[in-house]
PDB file of C-alpha atoms in Angstrom:
ATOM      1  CA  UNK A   1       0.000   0.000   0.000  1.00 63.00           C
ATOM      2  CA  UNK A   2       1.054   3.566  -1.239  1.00 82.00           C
ATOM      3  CA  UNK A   3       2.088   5.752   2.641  1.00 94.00           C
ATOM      4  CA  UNK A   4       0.962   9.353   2.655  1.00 97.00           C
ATOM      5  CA  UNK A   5       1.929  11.077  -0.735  1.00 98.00           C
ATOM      6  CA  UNK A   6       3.178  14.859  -0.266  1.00 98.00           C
ATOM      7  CA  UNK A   7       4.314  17.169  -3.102  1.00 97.00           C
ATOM      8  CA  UNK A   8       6.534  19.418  -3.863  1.00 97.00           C
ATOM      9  CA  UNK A   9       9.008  17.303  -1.907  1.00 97.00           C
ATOM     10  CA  UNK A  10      11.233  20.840  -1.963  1.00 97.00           C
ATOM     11  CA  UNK A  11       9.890  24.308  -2.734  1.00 97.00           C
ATOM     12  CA  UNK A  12      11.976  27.756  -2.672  1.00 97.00           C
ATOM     13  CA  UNK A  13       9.547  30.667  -3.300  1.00 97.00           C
ATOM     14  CA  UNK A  14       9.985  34.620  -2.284  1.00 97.00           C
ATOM     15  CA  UNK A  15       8.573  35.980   0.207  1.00 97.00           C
ATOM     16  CA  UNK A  16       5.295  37.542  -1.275  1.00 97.00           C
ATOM     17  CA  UNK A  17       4.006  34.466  -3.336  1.00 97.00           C
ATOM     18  CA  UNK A  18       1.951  32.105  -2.552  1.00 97.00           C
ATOM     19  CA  UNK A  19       2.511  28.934  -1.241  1.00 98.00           C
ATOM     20  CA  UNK A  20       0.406  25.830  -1.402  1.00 98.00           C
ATOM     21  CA  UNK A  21       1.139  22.491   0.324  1.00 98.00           C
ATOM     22  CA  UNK A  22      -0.153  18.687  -0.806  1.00 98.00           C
ATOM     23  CA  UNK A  23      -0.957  15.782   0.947  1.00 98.00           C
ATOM     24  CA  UNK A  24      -2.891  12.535  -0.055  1.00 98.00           C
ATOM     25  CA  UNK A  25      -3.477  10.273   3.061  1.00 97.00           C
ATOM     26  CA  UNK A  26      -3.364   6.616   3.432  1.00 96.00           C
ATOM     27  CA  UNK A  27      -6.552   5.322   1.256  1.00 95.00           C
ATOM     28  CA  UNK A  28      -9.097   4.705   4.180  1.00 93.00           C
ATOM     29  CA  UNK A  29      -7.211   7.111   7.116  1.00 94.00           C
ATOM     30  CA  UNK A  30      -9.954   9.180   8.102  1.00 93.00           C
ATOM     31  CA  UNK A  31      -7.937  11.785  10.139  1.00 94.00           C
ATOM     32  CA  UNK A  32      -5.458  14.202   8.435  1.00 96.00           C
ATOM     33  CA  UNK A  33      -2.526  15.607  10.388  1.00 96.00           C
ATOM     34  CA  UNK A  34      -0.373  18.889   9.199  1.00 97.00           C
ATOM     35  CA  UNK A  35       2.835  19.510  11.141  1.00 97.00           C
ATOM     36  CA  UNK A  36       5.534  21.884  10.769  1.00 97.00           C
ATOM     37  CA  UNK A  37       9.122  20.993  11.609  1.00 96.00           C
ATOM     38  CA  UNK A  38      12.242  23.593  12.785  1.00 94.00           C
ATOM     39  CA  UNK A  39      14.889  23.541  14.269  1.00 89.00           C
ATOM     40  CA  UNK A  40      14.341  25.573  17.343  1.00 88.00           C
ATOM     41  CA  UNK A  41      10.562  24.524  18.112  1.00 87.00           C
ATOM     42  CA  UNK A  42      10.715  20.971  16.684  1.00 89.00           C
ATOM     43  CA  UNK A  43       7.717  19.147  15.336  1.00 92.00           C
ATOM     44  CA  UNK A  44       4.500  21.255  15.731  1.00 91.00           C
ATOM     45  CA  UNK A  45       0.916  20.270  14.944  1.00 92.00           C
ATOM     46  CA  UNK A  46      -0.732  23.077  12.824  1.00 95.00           C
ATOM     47  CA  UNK A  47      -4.229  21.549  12.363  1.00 95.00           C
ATOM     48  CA  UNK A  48      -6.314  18.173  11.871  1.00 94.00           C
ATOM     49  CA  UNK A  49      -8.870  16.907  10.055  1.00 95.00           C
ATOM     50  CA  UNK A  50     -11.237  14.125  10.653  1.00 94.00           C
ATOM     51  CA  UNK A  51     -13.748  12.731   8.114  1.00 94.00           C
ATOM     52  CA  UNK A  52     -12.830  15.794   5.555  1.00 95.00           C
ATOM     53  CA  UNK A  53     -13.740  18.239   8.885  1.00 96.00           C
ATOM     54  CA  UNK A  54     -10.891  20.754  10.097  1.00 95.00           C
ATOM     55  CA  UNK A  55     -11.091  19.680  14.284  1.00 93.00           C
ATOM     56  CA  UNK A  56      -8.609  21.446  15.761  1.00 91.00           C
ATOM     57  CA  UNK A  57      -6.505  24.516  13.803  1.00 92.00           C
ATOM     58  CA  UNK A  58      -5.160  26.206  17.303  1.00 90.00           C
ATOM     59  CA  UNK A  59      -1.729  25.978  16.056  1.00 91.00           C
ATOM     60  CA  UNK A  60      -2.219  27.750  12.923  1.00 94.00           C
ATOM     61  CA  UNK A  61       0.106  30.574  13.111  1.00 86.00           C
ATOM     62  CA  UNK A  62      -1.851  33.339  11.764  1.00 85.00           C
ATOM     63  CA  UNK A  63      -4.379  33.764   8.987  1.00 90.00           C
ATOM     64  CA  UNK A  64      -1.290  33.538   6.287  1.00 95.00           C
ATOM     65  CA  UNK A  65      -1.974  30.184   7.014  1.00 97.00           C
ATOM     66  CA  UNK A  66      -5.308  27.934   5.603  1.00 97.00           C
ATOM     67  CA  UNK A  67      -6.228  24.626   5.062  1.00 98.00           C
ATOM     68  CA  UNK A  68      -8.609  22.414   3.506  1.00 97.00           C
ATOM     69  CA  UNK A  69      -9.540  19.080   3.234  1.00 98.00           C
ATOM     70  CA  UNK A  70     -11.907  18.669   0.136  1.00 97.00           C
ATOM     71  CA  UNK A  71     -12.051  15.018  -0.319  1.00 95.00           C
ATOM     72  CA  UNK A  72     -11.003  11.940   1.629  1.00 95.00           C
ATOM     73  CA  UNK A  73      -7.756  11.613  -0.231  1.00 95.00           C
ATOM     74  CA  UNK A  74      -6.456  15.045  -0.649  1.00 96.00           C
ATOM     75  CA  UNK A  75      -5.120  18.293   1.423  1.00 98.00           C
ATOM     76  CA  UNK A  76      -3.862  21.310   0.865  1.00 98.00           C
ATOM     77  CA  UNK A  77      -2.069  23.582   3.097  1.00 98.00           C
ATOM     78  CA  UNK A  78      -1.771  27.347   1.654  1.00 98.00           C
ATOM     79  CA  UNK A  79       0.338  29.626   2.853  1.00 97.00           C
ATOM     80  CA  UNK A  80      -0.111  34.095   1.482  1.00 96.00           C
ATOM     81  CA  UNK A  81       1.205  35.611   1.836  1.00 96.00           C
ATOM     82  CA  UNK A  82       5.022  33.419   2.412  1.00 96.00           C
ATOM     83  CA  UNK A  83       7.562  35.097   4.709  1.00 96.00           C
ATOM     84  CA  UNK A  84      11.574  33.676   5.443  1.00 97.00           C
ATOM     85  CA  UNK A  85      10.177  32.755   8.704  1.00 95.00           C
ATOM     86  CA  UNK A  86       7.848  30.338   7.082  1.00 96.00           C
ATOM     87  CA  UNK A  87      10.695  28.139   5.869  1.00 97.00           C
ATOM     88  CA  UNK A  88      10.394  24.752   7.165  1.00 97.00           C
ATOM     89  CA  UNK A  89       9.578  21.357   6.933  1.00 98.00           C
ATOM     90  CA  UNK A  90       6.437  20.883   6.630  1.00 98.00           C
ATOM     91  CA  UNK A  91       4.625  16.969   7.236  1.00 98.00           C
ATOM     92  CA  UNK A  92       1.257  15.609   6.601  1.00 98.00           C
ATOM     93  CA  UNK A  93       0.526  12.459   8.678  1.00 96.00           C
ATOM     94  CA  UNK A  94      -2.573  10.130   8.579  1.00 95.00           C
ATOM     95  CA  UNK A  95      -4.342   7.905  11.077  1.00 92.00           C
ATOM     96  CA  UNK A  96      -7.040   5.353  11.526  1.00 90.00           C
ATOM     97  CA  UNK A  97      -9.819   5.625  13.892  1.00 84.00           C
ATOM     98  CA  UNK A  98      -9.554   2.696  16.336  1.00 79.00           C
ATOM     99  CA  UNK A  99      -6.291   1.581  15.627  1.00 78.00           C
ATOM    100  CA  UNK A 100      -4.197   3.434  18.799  1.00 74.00           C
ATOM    101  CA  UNK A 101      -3.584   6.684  17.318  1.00 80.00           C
ATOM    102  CA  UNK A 102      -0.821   5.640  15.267  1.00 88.00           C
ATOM    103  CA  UNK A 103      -0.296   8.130  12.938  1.00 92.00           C
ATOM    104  CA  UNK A 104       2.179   7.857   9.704  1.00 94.00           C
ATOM    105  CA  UNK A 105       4.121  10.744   8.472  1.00 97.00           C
ATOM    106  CA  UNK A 106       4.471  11.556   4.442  1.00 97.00           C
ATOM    107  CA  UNK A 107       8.035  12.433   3.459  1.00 97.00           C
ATOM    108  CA  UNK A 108       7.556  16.193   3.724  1.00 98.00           C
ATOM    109  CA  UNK A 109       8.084  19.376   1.556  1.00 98.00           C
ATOM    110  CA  UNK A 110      11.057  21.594   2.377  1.00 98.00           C
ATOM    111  CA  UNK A 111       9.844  24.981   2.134  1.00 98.00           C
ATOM    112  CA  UNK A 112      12.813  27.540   1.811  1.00 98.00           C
ATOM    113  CA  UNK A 113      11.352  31.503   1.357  1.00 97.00           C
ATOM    114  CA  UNK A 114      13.988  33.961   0.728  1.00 97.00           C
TER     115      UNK A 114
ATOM    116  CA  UNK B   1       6.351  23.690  31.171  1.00 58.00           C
ATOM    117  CA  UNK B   2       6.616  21.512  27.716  1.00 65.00           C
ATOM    118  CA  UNK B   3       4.191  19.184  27.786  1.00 86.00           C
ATOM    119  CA  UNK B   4       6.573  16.049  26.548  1.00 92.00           C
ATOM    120  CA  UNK B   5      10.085  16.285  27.966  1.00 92.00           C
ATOM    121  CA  UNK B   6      13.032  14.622  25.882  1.00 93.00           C
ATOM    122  CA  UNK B   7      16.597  15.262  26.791  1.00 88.00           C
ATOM    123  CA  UNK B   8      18.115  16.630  23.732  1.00 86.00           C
ATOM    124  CA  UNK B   9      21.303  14.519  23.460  1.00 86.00           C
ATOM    125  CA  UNK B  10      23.748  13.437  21.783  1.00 93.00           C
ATOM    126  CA  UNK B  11      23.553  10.306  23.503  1.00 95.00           C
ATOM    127  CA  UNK B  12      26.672   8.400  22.526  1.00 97.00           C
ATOM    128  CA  UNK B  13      26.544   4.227  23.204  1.00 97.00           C
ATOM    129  CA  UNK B  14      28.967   2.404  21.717  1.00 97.00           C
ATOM    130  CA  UNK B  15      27.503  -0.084  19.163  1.00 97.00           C
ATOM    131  CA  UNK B  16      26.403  -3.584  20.993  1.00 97.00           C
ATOM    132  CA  UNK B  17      25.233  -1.686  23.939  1.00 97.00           C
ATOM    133  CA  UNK B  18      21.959  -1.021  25.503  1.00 97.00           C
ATOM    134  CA  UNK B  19      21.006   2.793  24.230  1.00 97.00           C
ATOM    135  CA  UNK B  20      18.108   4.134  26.897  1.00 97.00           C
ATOM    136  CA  UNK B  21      16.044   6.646  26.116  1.00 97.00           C
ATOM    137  CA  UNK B  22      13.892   8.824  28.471  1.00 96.00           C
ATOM    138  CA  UNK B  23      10.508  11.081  28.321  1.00 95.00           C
ATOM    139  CA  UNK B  24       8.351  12.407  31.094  1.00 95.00           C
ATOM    140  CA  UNK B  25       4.527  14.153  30.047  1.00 93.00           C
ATOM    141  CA  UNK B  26       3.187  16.439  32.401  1.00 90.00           C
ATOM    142  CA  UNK B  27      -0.394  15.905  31.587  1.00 86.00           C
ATOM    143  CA  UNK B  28      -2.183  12.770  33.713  1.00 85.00           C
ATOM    144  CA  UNK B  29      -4.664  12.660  30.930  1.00 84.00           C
ATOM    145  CA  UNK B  30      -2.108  11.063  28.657  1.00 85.00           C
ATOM    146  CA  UNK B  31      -3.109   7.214  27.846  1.00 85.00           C
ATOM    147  CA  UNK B  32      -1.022   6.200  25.004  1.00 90.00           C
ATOM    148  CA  UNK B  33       2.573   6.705  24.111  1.00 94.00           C
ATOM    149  CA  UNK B  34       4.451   6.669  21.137  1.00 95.00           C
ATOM    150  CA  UNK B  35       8.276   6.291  19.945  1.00 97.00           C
ATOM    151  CA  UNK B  36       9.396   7.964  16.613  1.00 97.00           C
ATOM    152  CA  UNK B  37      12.459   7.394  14.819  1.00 97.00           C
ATOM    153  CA  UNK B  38      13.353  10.404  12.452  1.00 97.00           C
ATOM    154  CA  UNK B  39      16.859   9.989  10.348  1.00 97.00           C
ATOM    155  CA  UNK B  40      18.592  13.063   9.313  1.00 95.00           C
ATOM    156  CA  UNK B  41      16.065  14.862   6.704  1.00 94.00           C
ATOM    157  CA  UNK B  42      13.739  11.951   6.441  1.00 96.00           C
ATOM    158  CA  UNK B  43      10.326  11.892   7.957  1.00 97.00           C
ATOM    159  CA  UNK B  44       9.276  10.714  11.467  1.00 97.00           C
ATOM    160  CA  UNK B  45       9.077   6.070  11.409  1.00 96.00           C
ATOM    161  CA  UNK B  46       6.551   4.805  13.860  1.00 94.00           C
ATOM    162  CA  UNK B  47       8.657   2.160  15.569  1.00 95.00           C
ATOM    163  CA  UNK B  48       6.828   1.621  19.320  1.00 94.00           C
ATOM    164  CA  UNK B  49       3.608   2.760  20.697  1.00 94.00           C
ATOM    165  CA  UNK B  50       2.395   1.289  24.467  1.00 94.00           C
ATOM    166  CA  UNK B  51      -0.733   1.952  26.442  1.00 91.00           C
ATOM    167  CA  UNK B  52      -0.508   0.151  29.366  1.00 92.00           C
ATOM    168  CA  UNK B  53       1.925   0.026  32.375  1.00 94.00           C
ATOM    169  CA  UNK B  54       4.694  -1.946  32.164  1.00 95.00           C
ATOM    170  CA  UNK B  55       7.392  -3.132  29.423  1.00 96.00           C
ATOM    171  CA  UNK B  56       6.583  -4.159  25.019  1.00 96.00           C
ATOM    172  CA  UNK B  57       8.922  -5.527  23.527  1.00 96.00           C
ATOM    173  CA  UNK B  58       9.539  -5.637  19.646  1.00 95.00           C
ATOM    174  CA  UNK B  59      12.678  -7.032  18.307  1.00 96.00           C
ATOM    175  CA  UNK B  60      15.573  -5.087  19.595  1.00 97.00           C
ATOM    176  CA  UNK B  61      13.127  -2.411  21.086  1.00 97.00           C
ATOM    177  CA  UNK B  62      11.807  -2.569  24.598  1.00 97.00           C
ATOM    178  CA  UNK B  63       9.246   0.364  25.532  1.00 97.00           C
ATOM    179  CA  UNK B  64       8.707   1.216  29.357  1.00 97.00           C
ATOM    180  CA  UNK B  65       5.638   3.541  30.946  1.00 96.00           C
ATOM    181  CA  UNK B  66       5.406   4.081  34.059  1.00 95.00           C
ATOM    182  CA  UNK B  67       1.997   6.129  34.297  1.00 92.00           C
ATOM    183  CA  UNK B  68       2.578   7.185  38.620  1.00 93.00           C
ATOM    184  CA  UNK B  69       5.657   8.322  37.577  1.00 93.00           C
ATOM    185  CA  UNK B  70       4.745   9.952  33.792  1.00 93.00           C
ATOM    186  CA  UNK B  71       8.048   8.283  32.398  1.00 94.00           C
ATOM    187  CA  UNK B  72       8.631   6.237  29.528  1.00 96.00           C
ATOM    188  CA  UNK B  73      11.674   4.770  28.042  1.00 97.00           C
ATOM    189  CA  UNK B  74      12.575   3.342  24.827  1.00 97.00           C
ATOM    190  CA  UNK B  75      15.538   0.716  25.289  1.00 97.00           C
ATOM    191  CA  UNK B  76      17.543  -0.235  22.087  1.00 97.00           C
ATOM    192  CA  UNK B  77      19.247  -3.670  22.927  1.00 97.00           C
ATOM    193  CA  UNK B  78      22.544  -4.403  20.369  1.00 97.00           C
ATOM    194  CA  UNK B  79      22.609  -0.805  18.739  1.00 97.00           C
ATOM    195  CA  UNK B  80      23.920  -0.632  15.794  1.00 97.00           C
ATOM    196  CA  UNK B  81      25.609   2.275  14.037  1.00 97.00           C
ATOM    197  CA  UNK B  82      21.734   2.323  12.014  1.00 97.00           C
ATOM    198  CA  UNK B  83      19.583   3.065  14.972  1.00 97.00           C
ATOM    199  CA  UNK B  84      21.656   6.541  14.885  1.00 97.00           C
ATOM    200  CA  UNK B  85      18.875   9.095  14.681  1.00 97.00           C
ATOM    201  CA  UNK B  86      16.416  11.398  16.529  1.00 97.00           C
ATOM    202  CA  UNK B  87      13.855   9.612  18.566  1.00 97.00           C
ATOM    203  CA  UNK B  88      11.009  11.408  19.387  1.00 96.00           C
ATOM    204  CA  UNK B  89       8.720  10.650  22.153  1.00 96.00           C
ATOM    205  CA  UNK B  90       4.902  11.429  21.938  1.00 94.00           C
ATOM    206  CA  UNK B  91       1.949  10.920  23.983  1.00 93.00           C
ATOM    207  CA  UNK B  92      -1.859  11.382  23.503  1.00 89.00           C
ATOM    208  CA  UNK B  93      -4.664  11.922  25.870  1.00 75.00           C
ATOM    209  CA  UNK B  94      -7.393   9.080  25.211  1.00 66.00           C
ATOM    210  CA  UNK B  95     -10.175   9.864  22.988  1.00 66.00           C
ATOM    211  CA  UNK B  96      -7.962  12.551  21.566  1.00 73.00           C
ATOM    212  CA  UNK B  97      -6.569  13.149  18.184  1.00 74.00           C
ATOM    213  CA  UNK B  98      -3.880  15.026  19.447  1.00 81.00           C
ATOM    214  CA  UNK B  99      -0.553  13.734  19.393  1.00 86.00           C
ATOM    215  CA  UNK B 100       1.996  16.212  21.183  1.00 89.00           C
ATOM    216  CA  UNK B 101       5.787  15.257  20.348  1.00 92.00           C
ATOM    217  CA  UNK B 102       8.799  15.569  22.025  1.00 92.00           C
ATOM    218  CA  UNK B 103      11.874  17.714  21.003  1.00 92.00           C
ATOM    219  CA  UNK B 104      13.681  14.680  20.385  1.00 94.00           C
ATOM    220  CA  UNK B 105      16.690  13.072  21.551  1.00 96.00           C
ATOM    221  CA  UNK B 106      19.558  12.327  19.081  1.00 96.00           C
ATOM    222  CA  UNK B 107      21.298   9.226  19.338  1.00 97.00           C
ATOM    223  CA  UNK B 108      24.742   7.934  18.068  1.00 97.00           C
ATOM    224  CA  UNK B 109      25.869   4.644  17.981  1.00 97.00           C
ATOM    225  CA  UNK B 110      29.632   4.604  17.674  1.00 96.00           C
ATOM    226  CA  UNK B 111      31.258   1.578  15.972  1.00 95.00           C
TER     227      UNK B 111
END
């Protein structure tokens, strides 16, 4: 079975543009994880989805930041306008009601805005 | 307070030892725990998850929670210079979505 799918794997944009994110989950995952990975504050959850519903976007940044789940099998996270301190690693993870809350991590995009 | 508490590391074992690993959570709500392995620029890897008091083993892997004291351990039996890597600890409070990581501790196995 395919894992989570991201793309771009790698993105370098200017600050200014517009930024969007993919993710398709593992086919039948019905929650949708989006994290954000630095250095200095480590792995950080930005919002989840369950069933196609955004449950809990408290660590959102600020409204630069969106997200939307339109179907069962894709994301997208958008980012507008992009700033430097945007640049990160960003991770979509999936999960399966009722099996622990084991969730499984897509390879990631490496967002670089200069 | 951070919620999940990893020492940062390095934590240098020389290869064929016993690497430990340590997390304490500060909230009491927290049911199930979760190891993560996360080589340099790759993803987090799933590797151990436990929910109950007491020791799981898997392979080379032993987890450890201790719920009275909010500890748990990862123990790496015979590392090898391939379990080098950041392992992140995570924990979830039951009937919760919300998985809050770790910072990580970095491990090196020297040969």
């Amino acid at each position: 079975d395919a894992g989570v799918i991201q793309s771009p794997r790698h993105e370098v944009t200017e600050m200014g543009q517009e930024v969007t994110l993919r993710c398709k989950p593992i086919s039948g995952h019905d929650y949708l994880f989006w994290y954000r990975q630095t250095m200095m504050r480590g792995l950080e959850l930005l919002i989840y989805f369950n069933n196609n519903v955004p449950i809990d976007d408290s660590g959102m940044p600020e409204d630069r930041f969106s997200a939307k789940m339109p179907n069962a099998s894709f994301s997208t996270l958008k980012i507008q306008p992009s700033e430097p301190r945007d640049s990160a690693v960003y991770f979509c993870a999936s999960s399966l009601e009722g099996s622990g809350y084991e969730q499984y991590f897509g390879p990631g995009t490496r967002l670089t805005v200069t | 307070q951070k919620e999940v508490e990893q020492n940062s590391g390095p934590l240098s074992v020389p290869e064929g030892a016993i690497a430990s690993l340590n997390c304490t959570y500060s909230d009491r709500g927290s049911q199930s725990f979760f190891w993560y392995r996360q080589y340099s620029g790759k993803s987090p890897e799933l590797i151990m998850s436990i929910y109950s008091n007491g020791d799981k083993e898997d392979g080379r892997f032993t987890a450890q929670l201790n719920k009275a004291s909010q500890y748990v351990s990862l123990l790496i039996r015979d590392s090898q210079p391939s379990d080098s890597a950041t392992y992140l600890c995570a924990a979830i409070i039951q009937g919760y979505q919300k998985v809050t990581f770790g910072t990580g501790t970095k491990l090196q196995v020297i040969p």
